[in-house]
XYZ file of C-alpha atoms in Angstrom:
555
model
C 0.000 0.000 0.000
C 1.134 3.511 -0.686
C 2.703 5.300 2.237
C 1.167 8.642 3.161
C 3.271 11.730 3.554
C 2.280 13.820 6.548
C 3.214 17.391 7.336
C 4.224 19.009 10.586
C 2.787 22.292 11.765
C 4.935 23.719 14.472
C 3.202 25.299 17.476
C 4.759 28.585 18.506
C 2.955 28.786 21.843
C 0.150 27.148 23.765
C -1.856 28.289 26.751
C -3.778 25.766 28.820
C -5.944 26.601 31.806
C -7.292 24.220 34.450
C -9.301 25.353 37.444
C -8.578 23.573 40.709
C -8.567 24.254 44.456
C -5.352 24.904 46.302
C -4.621 23.776 49.864
C -6.536 26.748 51.282
C -9.634 25.887 49.322
C -9.161 28.827 46.967
C -9.826 28.538 43.236
C -6.565 28.492 41.327
C -5.951 28.373 37.592
C -2.855 26.623 36.325
C -1.364 28.065 33.151
C 0.988 25.999 30.994
C 3.103 27.631 28.325
C 5.486 25.259 26.501
C 8.595 26.587 24.861
C 10.678 24.838 22.246
C 13.414 22.466 23.327
C 14.530 18.884 23.148
C 12.302 16.331 21.434
C 12.557 12.588 21.074
C 10.878 10.426 18.419
C 8.760 7.465 19.512
C 7.238 5.377 16.745
C 3.935 3.754 17.661
C 0.745 2.325 16.207
C -2.216 4.699 15.560
C -4.464 2.076 17.189
C -2.648 2.573 20.488
C -4.823 3.209 23.550
C -4.216 5.991 26.070
C -2.569 3.897 28.844
C -0.046 2.324 26.458
C 0.644 5.660 24.736
C 1.306 7.237 28.124
C 3.536 4.360 29.201
C 5.645 4.507 26.048
C 5.940 8.299 26.157
C 7.139 8.301 29.769
C 9.452 5.346 29.106
C 11.094 7.101 26.152
C 11.496 10.380 28.035
C 13.112 8.617 30.970
C 15.560 6.874 28.653
C 16.900 10.254 27.538
C 16.280 12.346 30.667
C 17.739 10.730 33.773
C 16.559 13.631 35.955
C 12.903 13.126 35.072
C 10.645 13.116 38.156
C 9.133 9.887 39.408
C 5.533 9.366 38.359
C 2.851 8.458 38.085
C 2.079 10.613 35.037
C -1.183 11.220 33.225
C -1.975 12.029 29.609
C -3.789 15.294 28.874
C -5.625 16.861 25.958
C -4.680 20.455 25.013
C -7.540 21.757 27.215
C -5.933 19.954 30.173
C -8.669 17.335 30.468
C -7.449 13.801 31.035
C -7.250 11.483 28.037
C -9.717 8.674 28.717
C -12.408 8.764 26.028
C -12.483 10.463 22.643
C -13.835 13.988 23.441
C -17.630 14.277 23.159
C -18.176 10.529 23.098
C -18.068 7.398 25.187
C -15.557 5.770 22.830
C -12.338 4.770 24.601
C -9.401 6.780 23.310
C -7.274 5.440 20.511
C -5.033 7.665 18.487
C -6.723 6.703 15.245
C -10.244 7.455 16.594
C -9.091 10.775 18.044
C -7.529 11.765 14.731
C -10.688 10.759 12.884
C -13.022 12.769 15.115
C -10.670 15.732 15.360
C -10.361 15.934 11.577
C -6.686 16.846 11.688
C -3.573 15.126 10.388
C -1.325 13.415 12.910
C 1.098 16.280 12.335
C -1.343 18.681 14.003
C -2.265 16.630 17.070
C -0.724 17.722 20.364
C -1.063 15.968 23.715
C 0.629 16.564 27.079
C 1.847 14.533 29.996
C 2.222 15.785 33.547
C 2.707 14.373 37.014
C -0.542 13.059 38.427
C 0.042 14.792 41.777
C 0.261 18.140 39.969
C -2.877 17.475 37.977
C -4.887 16.240 40.982
C -3.811 19.223 43.059
C -1.765 17.270 45.598
C 1.341 19.399 45.123
C 1.557 23.014 43.983
C 5.285 23.351 44.243
C 6.225 22.718 40.658
C 5.050 22.007 37.168
C 6.965 19.627 34.974
C 4.424 18.880 32.287
C 5.724 17.648 28.973
C 4.262 18.166 25.558
C 3.740 15.277 23.157
C 3.540 16.308 19.516
C 2.010 13.760 17.172
C 3.770 14.005 13.836
C 5.131 11.976 10.943
C 8.415 10.056 10.966
C 9.874 12.029 8.066
C 9.595 15.347 9.837
C 10.190 14.377 13.454
C 12.340 17.031 15.087
C 15.177 15.640 17.138
C 17.151 17.550 19.742
C 14.884 20.437 20.675
C 14.096 21.316 24.302
C 10.870 22.475 25.905
C 10.157 24.344 29.099
C 6.656 24.452 30.538
C 5.821 27.404 32.710
C 3.356 27.162 35.585
C 1.740 29.963 37.539
C 4.461 32.070 39.015
C 7.381 29.743 38.207
C 8.887 27.552 35.523
C 10.940 24.401 35.242
C 12.727 22.488 32.532
C 10.754 19.495 31.302
C 11.305 16.333 29.367
C 9.629 16.933 26.052
C 8.808 13.922 23.885
C 7.687 13.862 20.311
C 5.502 10.903 19.415
C 5.953 10.045 15.772
C 2.981 8.423 14.079
C 2.502 6.888 10.659
C -0.704 5.556 9.178
C -1.427 1.898 9.864
C -0.153 0.597 6.540
C 3.309 1.885 7.468
C 3.417 -0.005 10.703
C 5.173 -3.312 11.272
C 5.751 -5.537 14.268
C 7.821 -4.030 17.067
C 11.551 -4.598 16.841
C 13.391 -6.061 19.804
C 16.680 -4.418 20.656
C 19.133 -7.125 21.760
C 22.276 -4.979 21.667
C 23.248 -4.590 25.324
C 25.702 -1.793 24.479
C 23.069 0.706 23.418
C 21.314 3.040 25.810
C 18.140 3.649 23.838
C 15.089 1.696 22.771
C 14.945 0.962 19.049
C 12.215 3.018 17.395
C 9.544 1.065 15.599
C 9.827 1.266 11.808
C 12.203 4.261 11.741
C 13.984 4.367 8.393
C 17.346 5.724 7.306
C 15.861 8.048 4.620
C 13.485 9.462 7.254
C 16.392 10.278 9.574
C 18.320 11.970 6.762
C 15.201 13.866 5.674
C 14.871 15.199 9.200
C 18.517 16.259 9.357
C 18.204 18.073 6.015
C 15.291 20.238 7.183
C 17.493 23.244 8.156
C 19.023 23.465 4.654
C 18.049 26.770 3.007
C 17.434 25.979 -0.653
C 17.289 29.680 -1.447
C 20.995 30.170 -0.744
C 24.041 28.337 -2.099
C 27.645 27.679 -1.154
C 29.782 27.474 -4.298
C 32.421 24.853 -5.116
C 34.702 25.069 -8.151
C 36.147 21.598 -8.656
C 38.705 20.078 -10.973
C 38.357 16.322 -11.257
C 42.151 16.112 -11.385
C 42.379 17.534 -7.835
C 39.057 17.154 -6.059
C 40.532 17.527 -2.573
C 42.102 20.925 -3.231
C 38.873 22.424 -4.546
C 36.861 20.868 -1.728
C 39.097 22.360 0.963
C 38.861 25.805 -0.614
C 35.087 25.525 -0.737
C 34.610 24.281 2.821
C 37.050 26.842 4.254
C 35.509 29.817 2.437
C 34.198 32.328 4.962
C 30.827 32.440 3.216
C 30.414 28.645 3.352
C 27.527 27.268 5.401
C 26.389 23.658 5.642
C 22.862 25.041 5.936
C 23.002 26.292 2.334
C 22.523 24.272 -0.825
C 25.710 23.282 -2.647
C 26.407 24.637 -6.136
C 29.164 22.570 -7.743
C 30.866 23.421 -11.036
C 33.415 21.094 -12.619
C 36.106 22.358 -14.963
C 36.950 20.339 -18.069
C 40.459 19.732 -19.385
C 40.590 23.204 -20.922
C 39.539 24.809 -17.662
C 36.144 25.916 -18.952
C 33.104 25.454 -16.752
C 30.704 22.765 -17.867
C 27.352 24.111 -18.929
C 24.284 23.572 -16.813
C 23.015 24.482 -13.381
C 23.674 22.089 -10.540
C 20.325 20.708 -9.478
C 21.761 17.558 -7.935
C 23.965 15.671 -10.391
C 27.279 17.562 -10.080
C 26.795 17.799 -6.312
C 26.330 14.044 -5.989
C 29.340 13.335 -8.206
C 31.489 15.769 -6.233
C 30.491 14.202 -2.914
C 31.187 10.709 -4.292
C 34.657 11.768 -5.447
C 35.254 13.585 -2.166
C 34.523 10.483 -0.050
C 36.822 8.467 -2.318
C 39.626 11.031 -1.832
C 39.035 11.305 1.892
C 39.890 7.693 2.713
C 43.454 8.148 1.432
C 44.203 11.234 3.506
C 47.091 10.904 6.027
C 44.680 11.428 8.936
C 43.623 7.778 8.498
C 45.459 4.525 9.096
C 44.460 0.887 8.873
C 43.537 -1.455 6.012
C 40.965 -0.586 3.350
C 37.470 -0.682 4.723
C 38.692 -0.451 8.340
C 40.346 2.953 8.521
C 40.746 4.730 11.840
C 41.946 8.212 12.741
C 45.614 8.713 13.553
C 47.461 11.786 14.800
C 49.218 13.802 12.101
C 50.872 17.070 13.155
C 50.462 18.803 9.810
C 46.802 17.792 9.610
C 46.282 19.207 13.097
C 47.735 22.551 11.968
C 45.426 22.535 8.942
C 42.456 21.501 11.114
C 41.863 18.610 8.726
C 40.167 16.404 11.315
C 37.375 18.899 11.850
C 37.111 19.406 8.112
C 36.906 15.653 7.439
C 34.124 15.207 9.984
C 32.153 18.066 8.488
C 32.644 16.729 4.951
C 31.164 13.375 5.961
C 28.169 14.941 7.694
C 27.523 17.276 4.773
C 27.853 14.498 2.217
C 25.281 12.258 3.895
C 22.751 14.990 4.709
C 23.055 16.733 1.316
C 22.188 13.556 -0.565
C 25.647 12.126 -1.181
C 27.214 8.860 0.001
C 28.723 8.016 3.338
C 32.443 7.219 3.552
C 31.955 3.431 3.875
C 35.565 2.954 4.967
C 35.735 3.688 8.703
C 36.651 1.071 11.289
C 33.655 -0.406 13.111
C 35.399 0.221 16.433
C 35.899 3.902 15.620
C 32.258 4.258 14.577
C 31.031 2.497 17.717
C 33.156 4.865 19.781
C 31.739 7.881 17.933
C 28.216 6.546 18.520
C 28.843 6.258 22.257
C 28.870 2.452 22.314
C 31.579 0.985 24.571
C 32.113 -2.359 22.821
C 35.497 -2.876 21.186
C 36.259 -5.793 18.841
C 39.423 -4.832 16.925
C 41.903 -7.527 15.940
C 45.650 -7.435 15.394
C 45.318 -7.543 11.594
C 44.117 -3.922 11.681
C 47.606 -2.767 12.699
C 49.665 -1.635 9.710
C 52.846 -1.014 11.740
C 54.816 -4.255 11.231
C 56.750 -4.094 14.507
C 53.669 -3.395 16.619
C 51.676 -6.052 14.796
C 54.418 -8.644 15.251
C 54.719 -7.861 18.967
C 50.978 -8.258 19.510
C 50.964 -11.534 17.593
C 53.749 -12.896 19.802
C 51.741 -12.005 22.909
C 48.585 -13.433 21.376
C 50.322 -16.710 20.481
C 51.871 -17.273 23.904
C 51.021 -20.858 24.905
C 51.900 -20.721 28.612
C 52.118 -18.293 31.511
C 55.921 -18.324 31.322
C 55.852 -17.583 27.578
C 53.347 -14.776 28.145
C 55.510 -13.248 30.877
C 58.533 -13.429 28.590
C 56.645 -11.690 25.781
C 55.309 -8.935 28.044
C 58.798 -8.221 29.351
C 60.243 -8.253 25.824
C 57.691 -5.667 24.737
C 57.412 -3.894 28.097
C 58.243 -0.444 26.732
C 55.501 -0.676 24.128
C 52.960 -1.986 26.633
C 53.953 0.508 29.314
C 53.416 3.405 26.906
C 49.840 2.209 26.429
C 49.334 1.503 30.136
C 48.957 -2.232 29.456
C 52.003 -3.639 31.231
C 50.921 -5.888 34.089
C 51.896 -8.963 36.045
C 50.108 -11.958 34.547
C 48.863 -14.949 36.512
C 47.225 -16.929 33.706
C 47.746 -17.375 29.990
C 44.174 -16.195 29.350
C 45.232 -12.664 30.346
C 46.922 -12.298 26.956
C 43.516 -11.523 25.404
C 42.990 -8.605 27.761
C 46.500 -7.246 27.158
C 46.097 -7.335 23.381
C 42.576 -5.861 23.547
C 43.660 -3.044 25.881
C 46.613 -2.211 23.652
C 44.459 -2.176 20.507
C 41.951 0.118 22.193
C 44.726 2.507 23.167
C 46.342 2.266 19.715
C 43.121 2.990 17.817
C 41.239 5.240 20.256
C 43.254 6.321 23.287
C 46.395 7.737 21.691
C 44.310 9.573 19.083
C 41.622 10.905 21.407
C 42.432 14.583 20.791
C 42.033 14.348 17.017
C 38.981 12.082 17.378
C 37.353 14.777 19.499
C 38.054 17.348 16.803
C 36.688 14.984 14.165
C 33.515 14.610 16.248
C 33.095 18.384 16.312
C 33.080 18.422 12.533
C 30.771 15.395 12.437
C 28.311 17.371 14.573
C 27.439 19.549 11.574
C 23.743 19.376 10.724
C 23.228 17.317 13.923
C 24.652 14.230 12.196
C 26.706 13.019 15.189
C 23.696 13.343 17.458
C 21.615 11.288 15.025
C 24.393 8.663 14.875
C 24.327 8.370 18.653
C 20.536 8.032 18.678
C 20.330 5.614 15.744
C 23.655 3.708 15.573
C 22.061 0.594 14.088
C 20.891 2.530 11.033
C 23.627 5.130 10.614
C 26.752 3.104 11.468
C 26.588 1.152 8.162
C 26.724 4.487 6.323
C 30.200 5.043 7.774
C 31.534 1.479 7.833
C 32.665 -0.742 5.007
C 30.072 -3.173 3.706
C 30.734 -6.340 1.745
C 27.349 -5.948 0.058
C 27.643 -4.919 -3.557
C 25.121 -3.484 -5.948
C 23.107 -6.103 -7.773
C 21.617 -6.148 -11.262
C 18.162 -6.631 -9.783
C 18.525 -3.566 -7.542
C 19.384 -1.328 -10.487
C 16.686 -2.818 -12.696
C 14.095 -2.078 -10.003
C 15.559 1.348 -9.245
C 15.144 2.822 -12.738
C 11.492 3.146 -13.774
C 10.933 3.347 -17.561
C 8.826 6.053 -19.221
C 7.005 3.933 -21.822
C 4.924 4.830 -24.860
C 1.250 3.746 -25.034
C 0.707 -0.034 -25.240
C 0.295 -1.390 -28.756
C 2.307 1.340 -30.467
C 5.315 0.487 -32.656
C 7.563 2.527 -30.381
C 6.386 0.589 -27.327
C 7.531 -2.642 -28.981
C 11.014 -1.197 -29.475
C 11.113 0.120 -25.913
C 10.105 -3.269 -24.503
C 12.872 -4.958 -26.484
C 15.397 -2.390 -25.210
C 14.301 -3.015 -21.619
C 15.184 -6.668 -22.169
C 18.605 -5.612 -23.454
C 18.987 -3.334 -20.415
C 18.200 -6.151 -17.947
C 20.672 -8.470 -19.673
C 23.304 -5.728 -19.757
C 22.996 -5.288 -15.985
C 23.421 -9.024 -15.488
C 26.536 -8.942 -17.666
C 27.871 -6.047 -15.563
C 27.263 -8.065 -12.405
C 29.122 -11.024 -13.902
C 32.022 -8.823 -15.127
C 31.208 -9.500 -18.773
C 31.188 -5.803 -19.706
C 33.752 -3.014 -19.791
C 31.977 -1.203 -16.942
C 30.655 -2.200 -13.512
C 27.234 -1.716 -11.960
C 28.772 1.080 -9.905
C 29.918 2.756 -13.144
C 26.385 2.512 -14.546
C 24.906 4.101 -11.425
C 27.568 6.833 -11.469
C 26.869 7.582 -15.126
C 23.150 7.985 -14.474
C 23.065 9.626 -11.023
C 26.541 10.820 -10.018
C 26.742 8.200 -7.238
C 28.498 4.848 -7.093
C 26.289 3.508 -4.297
C 22.720 3.930 -3.128
C 22.618 7.103 -0.988
C 21.401 7.000 2.636
C 18.848 9.707 1.829
C 17.379 7.835 -1.129
C 17.148 9.355 -4.604
C 15.293 12.586 -5.272
C 13.916 12.573 -7.906
C 13.449 8.837 -8.436
C 15.697 7.439 -11.194
C 14.027 6.850 -14.549
C 14.670 5.551 -18.061
C 13.914 7.345 -21.309
C 14.574 6.156 -24.861
C 16.654 7.697 -27.655
C 15.889 7.715 -31.390
C 18.723 9.972 -32.491
C 21.799 8.495 -30.773
C 23.323 4.993 -30.676
C 25.010 5.799 -27.351
C 23.502 6.137 -23.866
C 23.043 9.583 -22.367
C 22.248 10.714 -18.846
C 20.927 13.689 -16.954
C 22.199 13.256 -13.428
C 20.233 16.256 -12.214
C 16.997 14.374 -12.873
C 18.568 10.912 -12.389
C 17.502 10.014 -15.912
C 19.252 7.390 -18.033
C 18.522 7.557 -21.776
C 18.891 4.246 -23.607
C 19.381 3.905 -27.374
C 16.824 1.925 -29.390
C 18.990 -0.590 -31.256
C 18.305 -3.729 -33.243
C 20.442 -6.325 -31.438
C 21.790 -6.967 -27.949
C 25.419 -7.194 -29.082
C 25.242 -3.727 -30.634
C 23.432 -2.395 -27.533
C 26.113 -3.801 -25.225
C 28.950 -2.401 -27.334
C 27.422 1.086 -27.511
C 26.646 1.130 -23.786
C 30.228 0.196 -22.923
C 31.704 2.760 -25.285
C 29.335 5.556 -24.254
C 29.973 5.208 -20.528
C 33.712 4.622 -20.847
C 34.141 7.775 -22.899
C 31.910 10.068 -20.869
C 33.969 13.120 -19.850
C 32.197 13.316 -16.511
C 28.861 12.795 -14.944
C 27.498 16.310 -14.708
C 24.241 17.612 -16.185
C 23.872 17.291 -19.941
């Protein structure tokens, strides 16, 4: 079923009055006035009843706000009446029924929670009521804080944003079995939805300009990111220069930006700020890079690439990413060490077969271990695992902590680091290497053809070409062509991998009468296929056309 796209209407202020008696028997009106602050997404079923909705809201707020007051709490409508039945009826409250009777989208529904003792009038000393905004997953605002003011005083509150989708979007709850995380996995949250939320602050009416030569992508990128007028909250306008130094024609409406970000991530992995084998790179201290503030710049480049519709780096060590995400687990192995002497020393310790052999190895490499704070007296051979693990953690994280902190500051651009820490399961794969490759079936499904009316002569030719296209993708997957599936995707969209944000607009296929070679418009993610009479000719022309493309900008 088609997923519905909901909109969020942001409330600037809200006044709620409730008449009650104070301890002296006098009538008192409580005024609540929420102000914007921190919000947390909680994905739940529209059929949820009031008690369960209240329980999940309080549970989520407590997970992120350790100073939250002890309950019990109650759920309130905007007029400060308790949520029991749907207003004006005897129907027990469910979110779906309330939405139906209210006649508003989920994005415009607002509920509140507050301590029951405050609501019942048992305690007039404070007000710590929290607002619950019902909205859609794609526009859920993370990391905003609310304060609710009571009569004569105010206090910071734990504001939670309940994120609702229509029932066809909902799936069974997911169970979080990762003991290292400190959050409950949101139900049905998606990676594109997270990226869409992070991209909300981008002002599409302003641009930051980048003038890039494909022969030296890094140099142009650094100039662009360090320009005083640069802002990650502006759109990116990328212009590539050709061999003669003349700007390519066309306005960047996505294609050049995506190609630039793809090339930038490819260049970034080979910078001297990283060490370790391909696909498992970790940060390492480099004095010159510190002077150039390259660690901060690299973090910002990654955040900008992902949020602005480009790829993630896909080369960082899993241990580094877990550390960045605030997860304490550490699983590095000796084969990540590129320094031959250090690697050999750790292998000798790791291979020690007895306590005496282990003691001999620790003494032989005592200077190295002492530097890392790992030198110890050993009483059993099993302690070798702890020694090696402690040293690896120091080697990858501890000794580089200052530059990692600076990298994290750059990664905080556009709230990306915060999102990584909230959603490590979804965002960590964007940063880490993945063995999964593009498949022919993925690309075939990704590109939707624009076909002529059924029964027409042209439709027959288009259908035949779609068969050639499917076979060509299979040949690419089996390395029977001059180009790879990644090359095909790059030619058509400016990306070599599927972006975390998803494609906007959706990739499509058109057909050419006047050219035997493929063409592409990466701004619209459109691949134009030639109508040819045989598969062998089609395959030859596709190979030649993509191999000889001067770049993947807009045409």
